JSON list of C-alpha atoms and ligand atoms in Angstrom, two decimals:
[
{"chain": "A", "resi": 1, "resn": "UNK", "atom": "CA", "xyz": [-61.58, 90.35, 82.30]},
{"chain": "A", "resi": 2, "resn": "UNK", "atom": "CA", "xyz": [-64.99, 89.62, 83.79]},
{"chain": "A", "resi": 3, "resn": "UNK", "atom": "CA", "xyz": [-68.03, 91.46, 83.00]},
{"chain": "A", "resi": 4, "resn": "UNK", "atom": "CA", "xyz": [-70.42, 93.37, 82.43]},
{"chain": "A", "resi": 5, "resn": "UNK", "atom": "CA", "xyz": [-68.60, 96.80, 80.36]},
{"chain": "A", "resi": 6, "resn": "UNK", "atom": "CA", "xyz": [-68.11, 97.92, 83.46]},
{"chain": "A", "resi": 7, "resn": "UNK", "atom": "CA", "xyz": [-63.93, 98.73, 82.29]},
{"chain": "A", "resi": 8, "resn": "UNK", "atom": "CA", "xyz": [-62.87, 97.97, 78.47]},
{"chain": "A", "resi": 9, "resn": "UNK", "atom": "CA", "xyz": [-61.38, 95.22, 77.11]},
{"chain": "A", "resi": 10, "resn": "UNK", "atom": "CA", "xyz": [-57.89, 95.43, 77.25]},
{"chain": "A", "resi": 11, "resn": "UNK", "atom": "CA", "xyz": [-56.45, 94.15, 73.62]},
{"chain": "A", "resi": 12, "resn": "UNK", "atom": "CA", "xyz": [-52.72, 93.52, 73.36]},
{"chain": "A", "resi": 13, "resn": "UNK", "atom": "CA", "xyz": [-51.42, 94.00, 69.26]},
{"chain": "A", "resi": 14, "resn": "UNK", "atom": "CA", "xyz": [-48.54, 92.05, 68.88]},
{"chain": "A", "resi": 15, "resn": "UNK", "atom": "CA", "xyz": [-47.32, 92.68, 65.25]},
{"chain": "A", "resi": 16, "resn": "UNK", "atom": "CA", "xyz": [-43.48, 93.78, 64.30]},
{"chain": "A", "resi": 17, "resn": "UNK", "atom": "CA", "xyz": [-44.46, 96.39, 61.36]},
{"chain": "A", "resi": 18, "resn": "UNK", "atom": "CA", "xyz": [-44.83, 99.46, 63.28]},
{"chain": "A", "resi": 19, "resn": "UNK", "atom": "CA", "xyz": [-47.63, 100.99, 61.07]},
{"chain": "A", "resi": 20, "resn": "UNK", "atom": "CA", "xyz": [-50.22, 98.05, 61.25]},
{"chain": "A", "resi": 21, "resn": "UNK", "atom": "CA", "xyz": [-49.59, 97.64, 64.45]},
{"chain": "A", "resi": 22, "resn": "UNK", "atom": "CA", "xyz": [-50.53, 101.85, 65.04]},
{"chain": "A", "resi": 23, "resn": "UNK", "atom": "CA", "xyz": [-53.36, 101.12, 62.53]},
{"chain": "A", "resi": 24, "resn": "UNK", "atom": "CA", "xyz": [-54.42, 98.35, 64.80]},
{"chain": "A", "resi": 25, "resn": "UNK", "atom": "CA", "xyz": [-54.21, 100.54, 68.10]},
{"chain": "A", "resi": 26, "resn": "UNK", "atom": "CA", "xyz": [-55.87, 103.47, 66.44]},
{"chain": "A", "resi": 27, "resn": "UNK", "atom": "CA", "xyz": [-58.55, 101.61, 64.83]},
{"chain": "A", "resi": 28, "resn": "UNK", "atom": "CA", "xyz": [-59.65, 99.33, 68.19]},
{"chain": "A", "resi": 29, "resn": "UNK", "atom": "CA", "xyz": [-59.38, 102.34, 70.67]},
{"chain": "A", "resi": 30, "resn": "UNK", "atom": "CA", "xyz": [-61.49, 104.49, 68.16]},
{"chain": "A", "resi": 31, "resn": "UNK", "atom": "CA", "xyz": [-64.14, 101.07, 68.70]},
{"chain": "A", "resi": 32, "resn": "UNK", "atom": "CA", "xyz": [-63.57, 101.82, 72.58]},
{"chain": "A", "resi": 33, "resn": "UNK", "atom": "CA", "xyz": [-60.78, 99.35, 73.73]},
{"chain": "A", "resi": 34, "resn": "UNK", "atom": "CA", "xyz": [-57.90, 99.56, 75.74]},
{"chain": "A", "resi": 35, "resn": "UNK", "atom": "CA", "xyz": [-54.82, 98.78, 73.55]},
{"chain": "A", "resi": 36, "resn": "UNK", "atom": "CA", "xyz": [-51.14, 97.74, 74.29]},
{"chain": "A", "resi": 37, "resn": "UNK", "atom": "CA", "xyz": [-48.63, 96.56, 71.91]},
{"chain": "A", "resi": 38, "resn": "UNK", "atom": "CA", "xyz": [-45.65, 94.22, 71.54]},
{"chain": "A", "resi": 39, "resn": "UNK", "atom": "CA", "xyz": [-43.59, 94.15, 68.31]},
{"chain": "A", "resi": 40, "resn": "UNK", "atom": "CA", "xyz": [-42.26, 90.49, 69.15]},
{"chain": "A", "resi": 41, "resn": "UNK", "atom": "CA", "xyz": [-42.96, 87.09, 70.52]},
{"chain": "A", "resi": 42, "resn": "UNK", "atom": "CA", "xyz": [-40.89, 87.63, 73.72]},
{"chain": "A", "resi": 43, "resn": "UNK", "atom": "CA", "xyz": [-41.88, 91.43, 74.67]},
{"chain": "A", "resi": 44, "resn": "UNK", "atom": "CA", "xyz": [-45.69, 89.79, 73.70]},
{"chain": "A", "resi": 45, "resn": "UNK", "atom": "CA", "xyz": [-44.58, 87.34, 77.12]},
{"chain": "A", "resi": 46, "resn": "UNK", "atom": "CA", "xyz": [-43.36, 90.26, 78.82]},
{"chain": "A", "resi": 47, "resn": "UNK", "atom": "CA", "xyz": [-46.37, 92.08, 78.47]},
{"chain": "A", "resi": 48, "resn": "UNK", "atom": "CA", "xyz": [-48.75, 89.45, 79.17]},
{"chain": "A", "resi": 49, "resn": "UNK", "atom": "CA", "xyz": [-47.02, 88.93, 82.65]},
{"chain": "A", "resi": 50, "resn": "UNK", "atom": "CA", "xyz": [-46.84, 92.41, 83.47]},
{"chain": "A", "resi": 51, "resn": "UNK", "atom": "CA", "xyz": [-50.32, 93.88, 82.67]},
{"chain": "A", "resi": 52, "resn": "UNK", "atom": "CA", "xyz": [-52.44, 90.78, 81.43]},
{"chain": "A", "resi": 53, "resn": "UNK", "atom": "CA", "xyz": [-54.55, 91.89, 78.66]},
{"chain": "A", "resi": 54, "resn": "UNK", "atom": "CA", "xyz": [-58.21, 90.41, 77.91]},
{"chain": "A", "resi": 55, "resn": "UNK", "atom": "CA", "xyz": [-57.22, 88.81, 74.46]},
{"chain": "A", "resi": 56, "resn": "UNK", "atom": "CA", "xyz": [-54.09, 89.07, 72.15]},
{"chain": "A", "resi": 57, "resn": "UNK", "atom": "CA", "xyz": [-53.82, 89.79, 68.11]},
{"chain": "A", "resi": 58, "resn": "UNK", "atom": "CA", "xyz": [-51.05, 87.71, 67.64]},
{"chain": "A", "resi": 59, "resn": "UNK", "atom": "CA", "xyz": [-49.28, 88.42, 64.03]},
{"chain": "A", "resi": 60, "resn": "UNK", "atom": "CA", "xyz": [-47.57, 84.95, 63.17]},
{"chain": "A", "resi": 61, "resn": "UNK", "atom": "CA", "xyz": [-44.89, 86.24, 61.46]},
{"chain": "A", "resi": 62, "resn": "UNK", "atom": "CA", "xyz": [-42.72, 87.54, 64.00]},
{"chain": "A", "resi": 63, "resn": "UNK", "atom": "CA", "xyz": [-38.89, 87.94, 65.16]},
{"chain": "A", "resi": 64, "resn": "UNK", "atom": "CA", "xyz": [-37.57, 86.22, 67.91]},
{"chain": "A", "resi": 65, "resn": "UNK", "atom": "CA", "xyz": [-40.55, 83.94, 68.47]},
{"chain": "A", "resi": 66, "resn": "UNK", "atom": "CA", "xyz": [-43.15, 83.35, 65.98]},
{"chain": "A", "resi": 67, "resn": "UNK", "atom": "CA", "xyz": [-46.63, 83.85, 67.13]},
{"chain": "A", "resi": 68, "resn": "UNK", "atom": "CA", "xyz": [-47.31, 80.20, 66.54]},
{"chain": "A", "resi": 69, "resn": "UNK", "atom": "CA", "xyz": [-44.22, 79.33, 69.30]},
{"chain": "A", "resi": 70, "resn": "UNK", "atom": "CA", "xyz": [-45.78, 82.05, 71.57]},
{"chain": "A", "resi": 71, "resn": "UNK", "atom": "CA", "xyz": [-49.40, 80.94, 71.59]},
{"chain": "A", "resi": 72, "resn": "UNK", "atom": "CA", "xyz": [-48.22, 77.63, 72.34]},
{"chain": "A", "resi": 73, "resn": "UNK", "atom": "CA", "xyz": [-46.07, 79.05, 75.67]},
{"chain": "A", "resi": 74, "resn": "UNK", "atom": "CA", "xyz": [-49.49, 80.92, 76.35]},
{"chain": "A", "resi": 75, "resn": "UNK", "atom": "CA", "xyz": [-51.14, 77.63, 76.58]},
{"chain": "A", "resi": 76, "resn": "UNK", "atom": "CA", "xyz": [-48.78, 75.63, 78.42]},
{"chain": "A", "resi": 77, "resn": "UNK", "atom": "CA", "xyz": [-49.00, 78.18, 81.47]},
{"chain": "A", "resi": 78, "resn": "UNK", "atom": "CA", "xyz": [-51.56, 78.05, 83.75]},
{"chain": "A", "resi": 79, "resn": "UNK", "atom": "CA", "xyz": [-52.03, 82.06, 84.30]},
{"chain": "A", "resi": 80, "resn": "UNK", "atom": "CA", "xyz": [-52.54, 82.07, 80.51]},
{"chain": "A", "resi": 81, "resn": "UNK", "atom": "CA", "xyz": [-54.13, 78.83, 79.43]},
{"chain": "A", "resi": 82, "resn": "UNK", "atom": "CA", "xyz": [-57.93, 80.30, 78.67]},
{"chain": "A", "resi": 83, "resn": "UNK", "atom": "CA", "xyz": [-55.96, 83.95, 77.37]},
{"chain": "A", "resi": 84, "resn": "UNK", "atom": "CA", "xyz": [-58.10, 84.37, 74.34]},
{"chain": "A", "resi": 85, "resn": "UNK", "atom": "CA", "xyz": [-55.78, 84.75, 71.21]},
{"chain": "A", "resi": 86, "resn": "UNK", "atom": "CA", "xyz": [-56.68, 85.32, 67.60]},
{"chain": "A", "resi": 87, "resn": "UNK", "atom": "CA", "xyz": [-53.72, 84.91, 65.45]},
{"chain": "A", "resi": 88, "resn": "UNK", "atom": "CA", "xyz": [-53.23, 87.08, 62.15]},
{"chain": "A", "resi": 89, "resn": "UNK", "atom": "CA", "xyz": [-51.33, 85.62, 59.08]},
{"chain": "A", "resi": 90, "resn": "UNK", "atom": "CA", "xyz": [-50.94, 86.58, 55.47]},
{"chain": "A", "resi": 91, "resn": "UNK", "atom": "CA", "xyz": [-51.18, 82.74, 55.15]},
{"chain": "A", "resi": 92, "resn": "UNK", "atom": "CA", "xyz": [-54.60, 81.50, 53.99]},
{"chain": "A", "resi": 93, "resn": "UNK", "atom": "CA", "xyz": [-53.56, 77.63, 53.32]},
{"chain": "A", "resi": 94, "resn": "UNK", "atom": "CA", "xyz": [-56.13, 75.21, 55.07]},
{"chain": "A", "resi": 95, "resn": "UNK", "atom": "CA", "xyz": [-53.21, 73.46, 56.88]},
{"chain": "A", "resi": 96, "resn": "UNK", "atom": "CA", "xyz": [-51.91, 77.08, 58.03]},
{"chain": "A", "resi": 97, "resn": "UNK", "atom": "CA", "xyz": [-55.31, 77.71, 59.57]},
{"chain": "A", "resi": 98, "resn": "UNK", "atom": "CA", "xyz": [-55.36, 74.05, 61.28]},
{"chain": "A", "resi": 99, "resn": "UNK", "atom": "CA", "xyz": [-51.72, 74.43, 62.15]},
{"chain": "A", "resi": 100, "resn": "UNK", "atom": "CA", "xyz": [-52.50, 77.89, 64.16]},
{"chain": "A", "resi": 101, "resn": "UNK", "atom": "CA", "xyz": [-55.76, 76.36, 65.79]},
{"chain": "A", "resi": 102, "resn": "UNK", "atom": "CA", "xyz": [-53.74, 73.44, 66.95]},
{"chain": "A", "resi": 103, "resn": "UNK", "atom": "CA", "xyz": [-51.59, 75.75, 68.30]},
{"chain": "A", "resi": 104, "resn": "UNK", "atom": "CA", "xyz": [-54.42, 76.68, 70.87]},
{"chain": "A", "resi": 105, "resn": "UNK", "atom": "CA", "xyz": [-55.39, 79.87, 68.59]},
{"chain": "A", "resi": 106, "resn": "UNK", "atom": "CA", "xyz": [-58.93, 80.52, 69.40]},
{"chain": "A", "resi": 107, "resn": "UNK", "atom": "CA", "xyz": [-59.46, 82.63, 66.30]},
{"chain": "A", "resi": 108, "resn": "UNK", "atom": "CA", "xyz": [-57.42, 83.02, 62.59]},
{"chain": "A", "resi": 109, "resn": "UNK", "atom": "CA", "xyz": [-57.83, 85.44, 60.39]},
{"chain": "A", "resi": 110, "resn": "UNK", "atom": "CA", "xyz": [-55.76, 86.15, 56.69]},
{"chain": "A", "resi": 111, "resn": "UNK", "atom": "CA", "xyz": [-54.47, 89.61, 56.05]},
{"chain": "A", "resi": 112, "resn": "UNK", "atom": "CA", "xyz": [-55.95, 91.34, 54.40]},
{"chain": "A", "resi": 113, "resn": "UNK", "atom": "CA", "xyz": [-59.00, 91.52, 57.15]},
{"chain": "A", "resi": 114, "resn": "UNK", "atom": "CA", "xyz": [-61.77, 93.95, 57.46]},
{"chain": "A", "resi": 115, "resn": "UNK", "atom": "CA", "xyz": [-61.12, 96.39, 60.25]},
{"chain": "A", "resi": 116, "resn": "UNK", "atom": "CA", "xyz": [-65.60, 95.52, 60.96]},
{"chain": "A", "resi": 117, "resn": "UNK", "atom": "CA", "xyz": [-64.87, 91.76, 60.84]},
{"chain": "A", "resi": 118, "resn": "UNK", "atom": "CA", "xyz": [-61.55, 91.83, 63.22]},
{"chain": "A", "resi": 119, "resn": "UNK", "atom": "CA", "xyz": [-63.84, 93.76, 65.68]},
{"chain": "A", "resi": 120, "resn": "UNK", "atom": "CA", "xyz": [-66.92, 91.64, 65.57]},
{"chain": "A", "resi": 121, "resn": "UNK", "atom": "CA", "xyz": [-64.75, 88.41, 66.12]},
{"chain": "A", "resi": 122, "resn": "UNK", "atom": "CA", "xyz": [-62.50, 90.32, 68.93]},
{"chain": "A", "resi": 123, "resn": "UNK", "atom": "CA", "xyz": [-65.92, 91.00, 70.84]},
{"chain": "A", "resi": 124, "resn": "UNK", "atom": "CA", "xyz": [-67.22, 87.47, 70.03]},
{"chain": "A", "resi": 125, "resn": "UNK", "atom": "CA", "xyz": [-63.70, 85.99, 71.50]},
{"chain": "A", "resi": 126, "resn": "UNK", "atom": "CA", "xyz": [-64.83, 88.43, 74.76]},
{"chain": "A", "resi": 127, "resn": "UNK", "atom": "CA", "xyz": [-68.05, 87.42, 75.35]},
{"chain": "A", "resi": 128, "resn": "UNK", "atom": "CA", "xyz": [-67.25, 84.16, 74.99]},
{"chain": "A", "resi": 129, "resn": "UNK", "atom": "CA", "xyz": [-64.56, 84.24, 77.87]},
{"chain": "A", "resi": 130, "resn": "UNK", "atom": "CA", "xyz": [-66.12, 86.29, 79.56]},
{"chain": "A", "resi": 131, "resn": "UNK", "atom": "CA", "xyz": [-69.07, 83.42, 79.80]},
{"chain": "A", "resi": 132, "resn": "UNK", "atom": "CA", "xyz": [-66.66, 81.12, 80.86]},
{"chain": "A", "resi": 133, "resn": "UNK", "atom": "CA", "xyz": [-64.51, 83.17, 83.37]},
{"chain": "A", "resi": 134, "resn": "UNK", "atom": "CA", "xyz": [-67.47, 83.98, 85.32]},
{"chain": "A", "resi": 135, "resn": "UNK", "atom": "CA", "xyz": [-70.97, 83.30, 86.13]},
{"chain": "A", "resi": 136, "resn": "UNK", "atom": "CA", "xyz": [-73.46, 86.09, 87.72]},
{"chain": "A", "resi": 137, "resn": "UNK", "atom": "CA", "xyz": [-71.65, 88.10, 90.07]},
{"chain": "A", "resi": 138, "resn": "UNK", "atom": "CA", "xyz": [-68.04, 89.35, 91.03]},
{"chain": "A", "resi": 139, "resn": "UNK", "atom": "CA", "xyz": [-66.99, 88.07, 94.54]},
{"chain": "A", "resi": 140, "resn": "UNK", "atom": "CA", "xyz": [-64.35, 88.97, 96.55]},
{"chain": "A", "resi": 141, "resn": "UNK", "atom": "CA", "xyz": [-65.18, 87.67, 100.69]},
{"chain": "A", "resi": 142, "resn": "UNK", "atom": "CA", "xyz": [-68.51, 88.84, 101.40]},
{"chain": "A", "resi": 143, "resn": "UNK", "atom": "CA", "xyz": [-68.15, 91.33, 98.82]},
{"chain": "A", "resi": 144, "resn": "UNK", "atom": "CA", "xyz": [-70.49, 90.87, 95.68]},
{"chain": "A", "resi": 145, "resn": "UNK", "atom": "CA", "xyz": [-70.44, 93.04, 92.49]},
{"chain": "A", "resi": 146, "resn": "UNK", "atom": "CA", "xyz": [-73.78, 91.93, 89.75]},
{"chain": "A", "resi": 147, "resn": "UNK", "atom": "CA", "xyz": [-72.25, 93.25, 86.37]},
{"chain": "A", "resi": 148, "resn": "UNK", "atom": "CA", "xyz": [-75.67, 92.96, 85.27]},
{"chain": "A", "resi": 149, "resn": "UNK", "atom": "CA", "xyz": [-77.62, 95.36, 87.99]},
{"chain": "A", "resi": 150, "resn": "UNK", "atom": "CA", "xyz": [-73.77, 97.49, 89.03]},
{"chain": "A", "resi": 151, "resn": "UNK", "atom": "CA", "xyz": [-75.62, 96.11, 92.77]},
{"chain": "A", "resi": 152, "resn": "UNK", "atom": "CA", "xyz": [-72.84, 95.50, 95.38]},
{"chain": "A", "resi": 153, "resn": "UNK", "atom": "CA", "xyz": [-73.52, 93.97, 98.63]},
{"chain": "A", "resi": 154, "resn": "UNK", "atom": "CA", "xyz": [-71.57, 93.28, 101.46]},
{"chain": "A", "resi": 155, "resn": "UNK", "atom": "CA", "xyz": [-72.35, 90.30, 103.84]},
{"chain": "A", "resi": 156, "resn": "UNK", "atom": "CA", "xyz": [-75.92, 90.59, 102.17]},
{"chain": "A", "resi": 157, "resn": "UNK", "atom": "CA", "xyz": [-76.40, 94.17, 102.40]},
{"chain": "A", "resi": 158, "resn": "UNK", "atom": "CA", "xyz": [-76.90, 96.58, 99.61]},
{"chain": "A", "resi": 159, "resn": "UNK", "atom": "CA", "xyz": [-74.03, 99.16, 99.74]},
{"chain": "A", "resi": 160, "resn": "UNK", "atom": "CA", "xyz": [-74.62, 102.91, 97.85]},
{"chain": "A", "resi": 161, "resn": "UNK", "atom": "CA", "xyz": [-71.90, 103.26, 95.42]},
{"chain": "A", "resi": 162, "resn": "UNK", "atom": "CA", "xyz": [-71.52, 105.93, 92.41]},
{"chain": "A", "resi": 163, "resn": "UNK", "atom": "CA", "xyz": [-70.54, 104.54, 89.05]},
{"chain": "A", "resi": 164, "resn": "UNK", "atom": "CA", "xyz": [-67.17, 105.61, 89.36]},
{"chain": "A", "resi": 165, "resn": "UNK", "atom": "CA", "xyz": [-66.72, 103.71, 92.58]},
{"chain": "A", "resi": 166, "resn": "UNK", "atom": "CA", "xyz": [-68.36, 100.48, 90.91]},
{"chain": "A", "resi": 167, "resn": "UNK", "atom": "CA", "xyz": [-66.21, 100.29, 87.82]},
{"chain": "A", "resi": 168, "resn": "UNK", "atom": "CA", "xyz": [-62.88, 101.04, 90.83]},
{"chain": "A", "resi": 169, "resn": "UNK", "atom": "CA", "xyz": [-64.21, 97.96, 92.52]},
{"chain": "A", "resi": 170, "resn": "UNK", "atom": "CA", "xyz": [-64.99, 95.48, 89.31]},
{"chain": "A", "resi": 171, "resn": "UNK", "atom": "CA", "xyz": [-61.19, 96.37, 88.41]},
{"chain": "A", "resi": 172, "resn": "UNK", "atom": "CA", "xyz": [-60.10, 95.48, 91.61]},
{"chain": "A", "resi": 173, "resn": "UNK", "atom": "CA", "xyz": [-62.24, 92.12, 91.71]},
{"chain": "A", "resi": 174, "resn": "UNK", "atom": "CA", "xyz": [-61.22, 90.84, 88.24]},
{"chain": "A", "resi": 175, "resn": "UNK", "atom": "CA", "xyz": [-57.51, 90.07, 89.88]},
{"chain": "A", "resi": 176, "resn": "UNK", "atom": "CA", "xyz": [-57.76, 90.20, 93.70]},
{"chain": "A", "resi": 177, "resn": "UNK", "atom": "CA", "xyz": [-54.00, 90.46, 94.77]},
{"chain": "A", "resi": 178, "resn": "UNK", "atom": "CA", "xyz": [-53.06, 92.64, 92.05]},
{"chain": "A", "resi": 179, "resn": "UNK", "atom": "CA", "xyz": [-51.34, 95.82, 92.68]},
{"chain": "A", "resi": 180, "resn": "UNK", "atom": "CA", "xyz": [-52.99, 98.60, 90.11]},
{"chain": "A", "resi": 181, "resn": "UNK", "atom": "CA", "xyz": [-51.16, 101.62, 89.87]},
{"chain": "A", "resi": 182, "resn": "UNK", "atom": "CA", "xyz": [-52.75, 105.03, 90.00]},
{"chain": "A", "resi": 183, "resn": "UNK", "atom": "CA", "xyz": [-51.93, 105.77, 86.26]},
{"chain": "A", "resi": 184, "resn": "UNK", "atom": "CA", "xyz": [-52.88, 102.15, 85.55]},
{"chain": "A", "resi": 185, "resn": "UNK", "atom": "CA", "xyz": [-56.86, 102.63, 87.15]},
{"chain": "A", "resi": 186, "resn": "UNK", "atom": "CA", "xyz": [-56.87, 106.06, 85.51]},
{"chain": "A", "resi": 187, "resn": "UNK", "atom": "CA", "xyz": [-56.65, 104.26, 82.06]},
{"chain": "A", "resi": 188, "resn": "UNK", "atom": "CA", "xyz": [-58.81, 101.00, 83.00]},
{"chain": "A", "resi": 189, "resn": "UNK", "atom": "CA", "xyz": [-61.85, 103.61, 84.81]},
{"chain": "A", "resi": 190, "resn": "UNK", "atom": "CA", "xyz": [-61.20, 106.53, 83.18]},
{"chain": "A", "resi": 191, "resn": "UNK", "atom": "CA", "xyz": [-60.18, 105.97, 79.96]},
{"chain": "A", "resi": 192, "resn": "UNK", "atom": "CA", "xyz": [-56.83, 106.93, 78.18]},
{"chain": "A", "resi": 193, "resn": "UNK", "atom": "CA", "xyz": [-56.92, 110.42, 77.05]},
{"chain": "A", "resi": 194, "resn": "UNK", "atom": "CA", "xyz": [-59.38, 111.79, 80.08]},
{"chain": "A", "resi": 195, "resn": "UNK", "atom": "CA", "xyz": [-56.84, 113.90, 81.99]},
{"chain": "A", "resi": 196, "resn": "UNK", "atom": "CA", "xyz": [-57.79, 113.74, 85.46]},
{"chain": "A", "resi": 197, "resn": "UNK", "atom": "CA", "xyz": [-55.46, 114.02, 88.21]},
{"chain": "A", "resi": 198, "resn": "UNK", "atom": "CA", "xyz": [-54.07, 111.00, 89.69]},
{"chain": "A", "resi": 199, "resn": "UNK", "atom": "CA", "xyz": [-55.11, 112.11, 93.57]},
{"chain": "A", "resi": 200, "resn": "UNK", "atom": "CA", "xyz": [-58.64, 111.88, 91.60]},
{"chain": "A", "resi": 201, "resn": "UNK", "atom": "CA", "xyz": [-58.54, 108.47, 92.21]},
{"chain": "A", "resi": 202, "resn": "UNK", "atom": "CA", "xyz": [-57.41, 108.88, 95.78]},
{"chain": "A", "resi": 203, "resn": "UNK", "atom": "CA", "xyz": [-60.85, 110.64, 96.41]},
{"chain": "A", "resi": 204, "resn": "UNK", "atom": "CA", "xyz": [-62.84, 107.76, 94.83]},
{"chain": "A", "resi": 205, "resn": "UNK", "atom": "CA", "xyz": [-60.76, 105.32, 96.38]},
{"chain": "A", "resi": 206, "resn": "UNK", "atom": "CA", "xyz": [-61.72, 106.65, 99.60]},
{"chain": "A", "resi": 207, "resn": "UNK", "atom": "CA", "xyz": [-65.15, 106.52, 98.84]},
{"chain": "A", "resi": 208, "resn": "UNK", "atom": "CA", "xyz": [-65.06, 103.37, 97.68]},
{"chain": "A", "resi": 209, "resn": "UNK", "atom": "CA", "xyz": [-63.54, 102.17, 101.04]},
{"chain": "A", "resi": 210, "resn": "UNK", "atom": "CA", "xyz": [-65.74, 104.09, 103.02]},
{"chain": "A", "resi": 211, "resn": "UNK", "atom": "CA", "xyz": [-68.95, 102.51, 101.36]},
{"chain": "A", "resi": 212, "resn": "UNK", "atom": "CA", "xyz": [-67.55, 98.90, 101.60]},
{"chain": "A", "resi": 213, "resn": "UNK", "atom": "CA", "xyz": [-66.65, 99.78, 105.34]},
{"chain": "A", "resi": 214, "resn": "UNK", "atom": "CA", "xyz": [-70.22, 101.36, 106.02]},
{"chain": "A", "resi": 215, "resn": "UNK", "atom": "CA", "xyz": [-71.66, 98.45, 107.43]},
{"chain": "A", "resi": 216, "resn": "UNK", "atom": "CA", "xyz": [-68.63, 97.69, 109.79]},
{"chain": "A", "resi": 217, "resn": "UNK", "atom": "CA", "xyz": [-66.71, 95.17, 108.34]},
{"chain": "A", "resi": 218, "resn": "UNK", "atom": "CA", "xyz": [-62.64, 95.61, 107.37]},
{"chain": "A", "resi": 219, "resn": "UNK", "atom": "CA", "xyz": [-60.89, 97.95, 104.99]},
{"chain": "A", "resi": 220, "resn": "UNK", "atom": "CA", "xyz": [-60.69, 95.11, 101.96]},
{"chain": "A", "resi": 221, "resn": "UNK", "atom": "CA", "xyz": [-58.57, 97.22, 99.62]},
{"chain": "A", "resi": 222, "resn": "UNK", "atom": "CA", "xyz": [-54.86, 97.50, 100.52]},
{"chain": "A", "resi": 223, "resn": "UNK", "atom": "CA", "xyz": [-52.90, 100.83, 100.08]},
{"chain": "A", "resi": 224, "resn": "UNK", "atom": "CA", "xyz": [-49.38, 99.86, 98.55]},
{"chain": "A", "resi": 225, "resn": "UNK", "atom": "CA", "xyz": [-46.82, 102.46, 99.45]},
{"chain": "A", "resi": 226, "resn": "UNK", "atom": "CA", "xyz": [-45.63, 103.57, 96.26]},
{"chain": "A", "resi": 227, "resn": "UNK", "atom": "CA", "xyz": [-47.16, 101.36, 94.03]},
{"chain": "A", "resi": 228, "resn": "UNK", "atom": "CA", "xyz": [-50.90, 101.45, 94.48]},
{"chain": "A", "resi": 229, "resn": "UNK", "atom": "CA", "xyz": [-53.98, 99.83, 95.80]},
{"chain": "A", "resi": 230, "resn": "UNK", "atom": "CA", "xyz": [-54.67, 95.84, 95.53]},
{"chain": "A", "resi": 231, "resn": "UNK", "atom": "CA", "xyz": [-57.46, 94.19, 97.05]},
{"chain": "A", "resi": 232, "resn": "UNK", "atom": "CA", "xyz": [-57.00, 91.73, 99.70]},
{"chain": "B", "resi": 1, "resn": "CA", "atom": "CA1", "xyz": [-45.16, 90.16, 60.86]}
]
């Protein structure tokens, strides 16, 4: 993810005992994230490849592959490499903590945690990437998004977007290529639990388009027939 709170944090909980993990998802969505869970090391993969999350709580005692074993295939793949993780064990020892860092961890913490600590260091790891993943503006082309100001311009000029429109276009710009789904932008720019229709985002999609396209340059975002929009 890059920016600016323009969309939430996506946070995937990968933890095998079902009730922390729903204590997990209820806990960070009540603090405003976007959660998604995996209940092993390989769904964990799965998921990661199939709706890439901003940073993983990675339990380390898990079936199929520990979470030590899957932070390491995290960091081997390029896609992945700068993924922040922050891996969760019921083992304090020193050498546990080193051997989880070494693992390319970016973060430990021992069970018990504090539900206030967990968040502050989840929004520390953010930040953090966030820094590194970007530096002013969103580009895409000519097109530039300023998390900061929510100003887009295209080839220089300032286009008039509503919020709604902004946040569409940040999502689109954090993984040009990507195909989003209409249920998939309903949860990243309108939140899980809003019910809004998907043609809702049909309208703002047009709009969107329309505003990028004011000054006369291309149709950047790309309708996929049955799937959704990508852009470029
Ligand atoms: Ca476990």
């Amino acid at each position: 993810m890059t920016g600016s709170g323009l969309v939430r944090a996506h946070v995937l909980i990968v933890e095998d005992e079902p009730a922390q993990r729903a204590l997990l998802a209820y806990n960070l969505s009540a603090e405003g994230f976007r959660t998604s869970e995996a209940a092993d090391g390989e769904a964990a993969l799965e998921a990661i490849a199939g709706d890439p999350p901003d940073l993983v709580l990675l339990d380390w005692m898990l079936p199929r592959l520990s979470g030590i074993e899957t932070c390491r295939r995290l960091r081997a793949r390029a896609a992945t490499r700068d993924l922040p993780v922050i891996l969760l064990s019921a083992r304090g020892e020193d050498e546990d903590k080193v051997r989880g860092l070494e693992a390319g961890a970016d973060d430990y913490m021992v069970k018990p945690w504090s539900m206030g600590e967990l968040v502050a260091r989840i929004r520390a790891q953010l930040r953090r990437s966030r820094a590194a993943a970007t530096g002013a503006a969103l580009g895409h082309g000519d097109i530039l998004l300023d998390p900061e100001t929510h100003r887009v311009t295209r080839a220089g000029v300032q286009l008039r977007l509503g919020p709604t429109e902004v946040r569409l276009l940040a999502t689109l710009m954090e993984r040009p290529g990507r195909v989003w789904s209409r249920e998939a932008l309903l949860d990243r720019v309108w939140g899980r639990g809003i019910h809004v229709d998907s043609r809702t985002v049909d309208v703002h999609m047009g709009r969107l388009r329309k505003a990028l396209m004011a000054g006369g340059g291309d149709n950047p975002v790309r309708t996929v027939r049955g799937a959704g929009y990508a852009l470029g």
